[in-house]
Coordinates of C-alpha atoms and ligand atoms in Angstrom, one line a residue:
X1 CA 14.4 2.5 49.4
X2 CA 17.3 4.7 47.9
X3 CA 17.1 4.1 44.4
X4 CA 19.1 5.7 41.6
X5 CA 17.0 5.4 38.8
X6 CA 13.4 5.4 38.9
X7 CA 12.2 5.4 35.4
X8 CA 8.6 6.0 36.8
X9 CA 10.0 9.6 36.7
X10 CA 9.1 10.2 33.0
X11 CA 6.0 8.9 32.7
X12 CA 4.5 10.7 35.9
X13 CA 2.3 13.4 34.0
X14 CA 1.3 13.7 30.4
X15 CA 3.1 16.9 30.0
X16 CA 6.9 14.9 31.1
X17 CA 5.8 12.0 28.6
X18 CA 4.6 14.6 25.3
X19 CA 8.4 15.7 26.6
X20 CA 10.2 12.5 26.2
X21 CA 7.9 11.2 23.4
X22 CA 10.0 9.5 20.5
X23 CA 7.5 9.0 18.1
X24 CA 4.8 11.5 16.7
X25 CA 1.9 10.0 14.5
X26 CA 0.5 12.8 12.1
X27 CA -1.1 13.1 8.9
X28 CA 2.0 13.6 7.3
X29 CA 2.7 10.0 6.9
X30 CA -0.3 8.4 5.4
X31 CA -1.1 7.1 2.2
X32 CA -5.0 6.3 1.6
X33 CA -5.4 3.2 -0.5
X34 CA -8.6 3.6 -2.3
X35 CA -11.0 0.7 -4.7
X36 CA -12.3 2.6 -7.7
X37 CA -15.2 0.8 -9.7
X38 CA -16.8 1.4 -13.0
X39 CA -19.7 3.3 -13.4
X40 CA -21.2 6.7 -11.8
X41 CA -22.6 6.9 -8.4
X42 CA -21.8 3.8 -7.2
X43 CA -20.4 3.4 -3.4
X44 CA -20.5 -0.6 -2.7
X45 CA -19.4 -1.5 1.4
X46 CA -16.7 -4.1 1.0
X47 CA -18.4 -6.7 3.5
X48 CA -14.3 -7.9 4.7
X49 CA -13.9 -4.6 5.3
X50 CA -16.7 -2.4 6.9
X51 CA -16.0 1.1 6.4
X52 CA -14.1 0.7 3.2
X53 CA -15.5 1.3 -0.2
X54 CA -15.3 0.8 -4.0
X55 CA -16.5 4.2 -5.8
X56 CA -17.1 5.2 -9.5
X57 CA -14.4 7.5 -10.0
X58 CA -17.0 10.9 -9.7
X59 CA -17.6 9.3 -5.9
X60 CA -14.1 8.9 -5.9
X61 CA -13.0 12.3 -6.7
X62 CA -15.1 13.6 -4.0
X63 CA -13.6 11.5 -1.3
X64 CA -10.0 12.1 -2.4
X65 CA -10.6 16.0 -2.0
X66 CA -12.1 15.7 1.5
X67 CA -8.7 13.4 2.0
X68 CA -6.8 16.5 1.1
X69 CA -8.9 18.4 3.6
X70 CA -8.1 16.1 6.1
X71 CA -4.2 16.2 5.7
X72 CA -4.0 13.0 3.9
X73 CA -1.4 13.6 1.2
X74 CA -0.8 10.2 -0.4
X75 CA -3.4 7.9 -2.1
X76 CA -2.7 4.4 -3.6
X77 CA -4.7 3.4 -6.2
X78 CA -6.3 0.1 -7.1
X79 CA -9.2 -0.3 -9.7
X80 CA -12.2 -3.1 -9.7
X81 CA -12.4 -4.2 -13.6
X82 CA -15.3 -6.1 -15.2
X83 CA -14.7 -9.6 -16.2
X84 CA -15.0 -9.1 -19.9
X85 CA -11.7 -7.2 -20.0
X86 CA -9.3 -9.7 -17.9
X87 CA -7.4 -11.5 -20.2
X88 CA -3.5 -13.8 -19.5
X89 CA -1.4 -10.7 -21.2
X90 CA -2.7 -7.9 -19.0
X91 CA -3.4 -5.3 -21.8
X92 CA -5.8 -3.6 -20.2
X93 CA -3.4 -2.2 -17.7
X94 CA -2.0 -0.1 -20.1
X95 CA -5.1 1.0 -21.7
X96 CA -4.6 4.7 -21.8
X97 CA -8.3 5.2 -21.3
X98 CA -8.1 2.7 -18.4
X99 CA -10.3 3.0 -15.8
X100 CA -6.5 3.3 -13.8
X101 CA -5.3 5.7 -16.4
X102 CA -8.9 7.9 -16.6
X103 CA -8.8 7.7 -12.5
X104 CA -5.3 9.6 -12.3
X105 CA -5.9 11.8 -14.9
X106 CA -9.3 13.1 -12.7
X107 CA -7.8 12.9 -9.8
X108 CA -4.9 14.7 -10.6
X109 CA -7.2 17.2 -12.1
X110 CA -9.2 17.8 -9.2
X111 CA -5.9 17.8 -6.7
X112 CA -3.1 17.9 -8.2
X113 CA -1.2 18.5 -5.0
X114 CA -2.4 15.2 -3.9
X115 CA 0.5 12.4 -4.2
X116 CA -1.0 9.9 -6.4
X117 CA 0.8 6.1 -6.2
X118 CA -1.4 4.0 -8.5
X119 CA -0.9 -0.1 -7.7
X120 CA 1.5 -1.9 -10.5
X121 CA 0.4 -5.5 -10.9
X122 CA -1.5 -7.6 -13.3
X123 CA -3.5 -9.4 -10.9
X124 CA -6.9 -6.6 -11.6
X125 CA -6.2 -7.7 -14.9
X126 CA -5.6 -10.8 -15.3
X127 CA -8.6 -14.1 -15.4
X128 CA -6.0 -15.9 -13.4
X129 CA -5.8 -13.7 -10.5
X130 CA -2.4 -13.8 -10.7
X131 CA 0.1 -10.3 -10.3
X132 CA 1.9 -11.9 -13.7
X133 CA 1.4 -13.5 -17.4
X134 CA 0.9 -17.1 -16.7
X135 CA 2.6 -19.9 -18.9
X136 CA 2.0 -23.7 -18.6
X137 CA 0.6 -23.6 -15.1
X138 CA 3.7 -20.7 -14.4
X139 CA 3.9 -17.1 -13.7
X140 CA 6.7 -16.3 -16.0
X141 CA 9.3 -13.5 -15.0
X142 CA 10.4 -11.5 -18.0
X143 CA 7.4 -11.0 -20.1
X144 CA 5.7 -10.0 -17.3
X145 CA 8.4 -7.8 -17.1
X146 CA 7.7 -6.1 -20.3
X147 CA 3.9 -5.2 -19.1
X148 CA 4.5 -4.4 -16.3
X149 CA 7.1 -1.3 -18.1
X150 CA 3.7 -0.4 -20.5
X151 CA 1.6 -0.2 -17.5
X152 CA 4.0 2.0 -15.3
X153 CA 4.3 4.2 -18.8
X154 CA 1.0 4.7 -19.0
X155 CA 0.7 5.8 -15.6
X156 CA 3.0 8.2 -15.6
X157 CA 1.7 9.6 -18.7
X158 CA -1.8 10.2 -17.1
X159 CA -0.3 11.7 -13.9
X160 CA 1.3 9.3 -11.7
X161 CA 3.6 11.1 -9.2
X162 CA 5.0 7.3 -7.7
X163 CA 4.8 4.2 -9.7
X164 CA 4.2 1.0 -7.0
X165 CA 4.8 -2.1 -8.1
X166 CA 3.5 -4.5 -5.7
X167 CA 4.3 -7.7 -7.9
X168 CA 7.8 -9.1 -6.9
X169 CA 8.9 -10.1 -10.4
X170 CA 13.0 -10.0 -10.6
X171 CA 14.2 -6.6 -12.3
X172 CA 10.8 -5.0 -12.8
X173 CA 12.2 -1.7 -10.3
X174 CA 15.3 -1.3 -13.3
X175 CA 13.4 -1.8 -16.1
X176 CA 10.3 0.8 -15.2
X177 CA 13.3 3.3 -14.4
X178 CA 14.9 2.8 -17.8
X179 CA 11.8 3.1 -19.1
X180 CA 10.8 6.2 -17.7
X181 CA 13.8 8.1 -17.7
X182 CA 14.1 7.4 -21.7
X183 CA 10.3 8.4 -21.9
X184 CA 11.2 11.8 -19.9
X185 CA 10.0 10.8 -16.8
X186 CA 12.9 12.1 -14.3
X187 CA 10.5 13.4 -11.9
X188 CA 8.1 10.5 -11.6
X189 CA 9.5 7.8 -9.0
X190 CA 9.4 4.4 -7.6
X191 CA 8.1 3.0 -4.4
X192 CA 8.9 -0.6 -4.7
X193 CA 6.8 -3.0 -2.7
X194 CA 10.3 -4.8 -1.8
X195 CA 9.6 -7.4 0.9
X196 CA 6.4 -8.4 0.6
X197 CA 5.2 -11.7 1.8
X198 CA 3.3 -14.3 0.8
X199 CA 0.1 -13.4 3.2
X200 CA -3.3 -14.5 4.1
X201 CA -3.6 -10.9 5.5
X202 CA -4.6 -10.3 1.4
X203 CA -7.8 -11.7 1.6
X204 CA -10.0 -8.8 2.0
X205 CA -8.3 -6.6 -0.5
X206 CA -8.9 -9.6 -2.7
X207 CA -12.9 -9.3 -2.2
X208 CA -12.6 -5.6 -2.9
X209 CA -11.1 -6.2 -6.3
X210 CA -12.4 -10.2 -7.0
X211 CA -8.8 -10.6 -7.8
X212 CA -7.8 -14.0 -6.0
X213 CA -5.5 -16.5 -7.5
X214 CA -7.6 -19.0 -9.9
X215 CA -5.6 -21.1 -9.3
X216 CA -2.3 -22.1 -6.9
X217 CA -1.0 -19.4 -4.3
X218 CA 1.3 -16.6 -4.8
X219 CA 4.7 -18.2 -3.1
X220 CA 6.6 -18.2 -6.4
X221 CA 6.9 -14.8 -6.4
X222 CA 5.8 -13.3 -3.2
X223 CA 8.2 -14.2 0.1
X224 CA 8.1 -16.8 2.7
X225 CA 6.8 -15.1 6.0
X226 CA 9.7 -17.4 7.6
X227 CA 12.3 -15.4 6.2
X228 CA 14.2 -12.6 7.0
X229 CA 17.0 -12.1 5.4
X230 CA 15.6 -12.1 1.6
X231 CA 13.7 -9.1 2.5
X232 CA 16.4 -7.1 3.0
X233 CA 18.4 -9.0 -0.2
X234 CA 15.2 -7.6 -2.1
X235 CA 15.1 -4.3 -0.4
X236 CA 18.7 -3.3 -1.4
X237 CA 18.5 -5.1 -4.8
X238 CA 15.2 -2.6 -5.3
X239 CA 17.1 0.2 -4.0
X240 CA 20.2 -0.2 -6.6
X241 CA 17.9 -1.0 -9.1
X242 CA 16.5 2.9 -8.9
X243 CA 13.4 2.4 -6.0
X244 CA 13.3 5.8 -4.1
X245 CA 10.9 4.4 -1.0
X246 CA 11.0 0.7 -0.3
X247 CA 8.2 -0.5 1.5
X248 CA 7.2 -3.6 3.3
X249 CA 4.2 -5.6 3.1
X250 CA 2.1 -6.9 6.0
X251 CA 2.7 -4.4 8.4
X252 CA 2.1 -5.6 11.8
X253 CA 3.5 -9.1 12.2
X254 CA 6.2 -8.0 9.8
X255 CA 7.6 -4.9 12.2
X256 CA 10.8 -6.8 12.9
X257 CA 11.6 -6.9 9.3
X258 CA 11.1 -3.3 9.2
X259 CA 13.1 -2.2 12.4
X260 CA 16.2 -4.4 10.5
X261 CA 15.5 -3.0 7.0
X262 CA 15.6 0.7 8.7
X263 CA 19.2 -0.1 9.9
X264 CA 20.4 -0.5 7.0
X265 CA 18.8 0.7 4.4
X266 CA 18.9 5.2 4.3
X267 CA 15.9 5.5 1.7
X268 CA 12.2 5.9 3.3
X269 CA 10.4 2.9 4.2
X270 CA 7.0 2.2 3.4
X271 CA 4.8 -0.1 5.5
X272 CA 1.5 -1.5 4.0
X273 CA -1.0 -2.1 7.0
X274 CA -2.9 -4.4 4.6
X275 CA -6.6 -5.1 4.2
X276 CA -6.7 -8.1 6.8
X277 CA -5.1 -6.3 9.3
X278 CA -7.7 -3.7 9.2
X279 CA -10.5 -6.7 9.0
X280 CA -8.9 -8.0 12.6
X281 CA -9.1 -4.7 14.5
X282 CA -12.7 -3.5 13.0
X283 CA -14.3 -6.9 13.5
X284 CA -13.0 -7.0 17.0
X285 CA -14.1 -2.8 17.7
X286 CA -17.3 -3.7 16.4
X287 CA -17.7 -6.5 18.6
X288 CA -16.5 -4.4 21.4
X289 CA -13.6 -6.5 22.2
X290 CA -11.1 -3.2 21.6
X291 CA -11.2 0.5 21.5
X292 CA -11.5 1.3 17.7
X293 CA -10.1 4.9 18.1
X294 CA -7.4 3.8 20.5
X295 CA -6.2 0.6 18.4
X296 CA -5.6 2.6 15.5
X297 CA -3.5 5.4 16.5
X298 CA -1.1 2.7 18.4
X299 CA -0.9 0.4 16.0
X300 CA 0.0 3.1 13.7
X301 CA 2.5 4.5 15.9
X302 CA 4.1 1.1 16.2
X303 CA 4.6 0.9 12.9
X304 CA 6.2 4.2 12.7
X305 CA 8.0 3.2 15.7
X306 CA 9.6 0.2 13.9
X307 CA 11.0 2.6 11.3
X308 CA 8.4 3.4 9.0
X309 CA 8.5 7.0 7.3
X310 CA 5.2 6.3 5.4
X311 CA 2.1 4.2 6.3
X312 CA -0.2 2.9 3.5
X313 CA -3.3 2.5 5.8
X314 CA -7.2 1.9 5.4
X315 CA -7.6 3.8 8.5
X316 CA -5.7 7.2 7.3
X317 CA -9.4 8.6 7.1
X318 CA -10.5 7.7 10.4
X319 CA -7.3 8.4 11.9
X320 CA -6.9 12.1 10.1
X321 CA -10.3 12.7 12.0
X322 CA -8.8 11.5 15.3
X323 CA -5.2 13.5 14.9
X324 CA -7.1 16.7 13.8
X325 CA -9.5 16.9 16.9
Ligands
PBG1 C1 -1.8 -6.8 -5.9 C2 -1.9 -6.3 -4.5 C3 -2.3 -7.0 -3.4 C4 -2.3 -6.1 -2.3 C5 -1.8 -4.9 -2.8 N1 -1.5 -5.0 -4.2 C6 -2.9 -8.4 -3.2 C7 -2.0 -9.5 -3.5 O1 -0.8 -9.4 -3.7 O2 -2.6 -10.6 -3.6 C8 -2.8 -6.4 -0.9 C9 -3.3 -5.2 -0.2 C10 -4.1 -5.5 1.0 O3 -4.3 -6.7 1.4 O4 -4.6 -4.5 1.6 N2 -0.6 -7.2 -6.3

């Protein structure tokens, strides 16, 4: 056979293929999401999520340093609250002693290099479960608005270098800006969760934090995993109302939302490979079914593939380890 093109050609050794490579996975682009509980010493297994768990914050500070040694440079933050302090307004998001705000302040103590993104959402918080103040059987916009400004403030304050909101209310990205650019804030900034969905991908996360909806689902606020075209409405909305990284939210079965979004949109995009998408892949490695190492480097390469710049990951430990041998 003559033939002109024989794409065979560069994948014939791994030397051509490193050559033609697109896509490079490294440290550089994960973000560790971490479940800090109350207390000292403590280091509970979430069961959804083997591998993953909830540390006091002196456990916590431990971990996050050997993160930094790793090459991890990013850390989300998301704190287990006892009972007695969930209320319907919140308040103890913006407690400035906070288990949230006490956590950044150590952490940043300890690291400060590290890039510390602290979770902005009332759901921790609230005895509904919900990510907003809830009114006649409703999750009501604007005053949820208002916390969710206090809370941002009061991250910032004890250190935050990002402020995440992951709660979808309508204008929250322009009112923390206002806020913290009257409050001095220039230099902290916003990654918005933009497009996230509506997901049963949540579940674990919401064992890690007992945070799940009392009652209802999150569909008022959260999007419709049949749509498309409001995630990128909400992406540039976010992006004009001040966020500096978008992100999306599964990761996933949510990469063509991200391949269009990176089309259009020129700030970084964030992709969230959430808690049940880690569940899937460890219960099938433990089972043997799949190659744990090699599952996670390519499913983290297809998201970067997609268009991601960051990856908020549960497996940016385990896969530090495997990019640094
Ligand atoms: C809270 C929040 C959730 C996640 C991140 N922030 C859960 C939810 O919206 O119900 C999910 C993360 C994960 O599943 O890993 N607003």
């Amino acid at each position: 056979m003559i033939l002109y093109n024989r794409n065979r050609r560069l994948r014939a050794s791994q030397a051509v293929r490193d050559l033609v490579k697109e896509t490079v996975l490294t440290t550089d682009d994960f973000i560790m999401p971490i479940f800090i509980a109350e207390g000292e010493n403590v280091k509970e297994e979430i069961s959804s999520m083997p591998g993953i768990f909830r540390r006091s914050l002196d456990l916590t500070v431990k971990e996050v340093k050997e993160l930094w040694s790793l090459g991890v440079k990013a850390i989300n933050i998301y704190v287990k609250i006892s009972e007695n302090l969930k209320d319907n307004t919140g308040k103890e998001a913006w407690n400035k002693n906070g288990l949230m705000q006490n956590s950044i302040r150590a952490i940043k103590d300890a690291i400060p290099e590290m890039v510390i993104m602290p979770d902005v959402a009332l759901d921790p918080y609230s005895i509904y479960g919900h990510d907003g103040i809830v009114e006649d059987g409703k999750i009501v916009n604007d005053v949820t608005v208002d916390a969710l400004v206090k809370m941002s403030l009061s991250h910032a304050e004890a250190g935050a270098d990002f402020i995440a909101p992951s709660d979808m209310m309508d204008g929250r990205v322009a009112a923390i800006r206002e806020a913290l650019e009257e409050n001095g804030f220039h230099e902290v900034g916003i990654m918005s969760y933009a497009a996230k969905y509506a997901s049963s991908y949540y579940g674990p996360f919401r064992d890690a934090l007992n945070s799940a909806p009392g009652f209802g689902d999150k569909k008022t606020y959260q999007m419709d995993y049949a749509n498309s075209k409001e995630a990128i409405n909400e992406a540039l909305r976010d992006i004009e109302e001040g966020a500096d990284i978008i992100m999306v939210k599964p990761g996933l079965p949510y990469l063509d939302i991200v391949s269009k979004l990176s089309q259009i949109v020129d700030v970084p995009i964030s992709v969230f490979q959430v808690s049940g998408e880690y569940a899937m892949i460890k219960a099938a490695a433990k089972n043997g079914w799949l190659d744990n190492d090699k599952i996670i480097i390519e499913s983290l390469t297809c998201i970067k593939r997609a268009g991601a710049s960051l990856i908020s990951t549960y497996f940016a430990k385990e896969a530090a380890k495997l990019l640094n041998r």
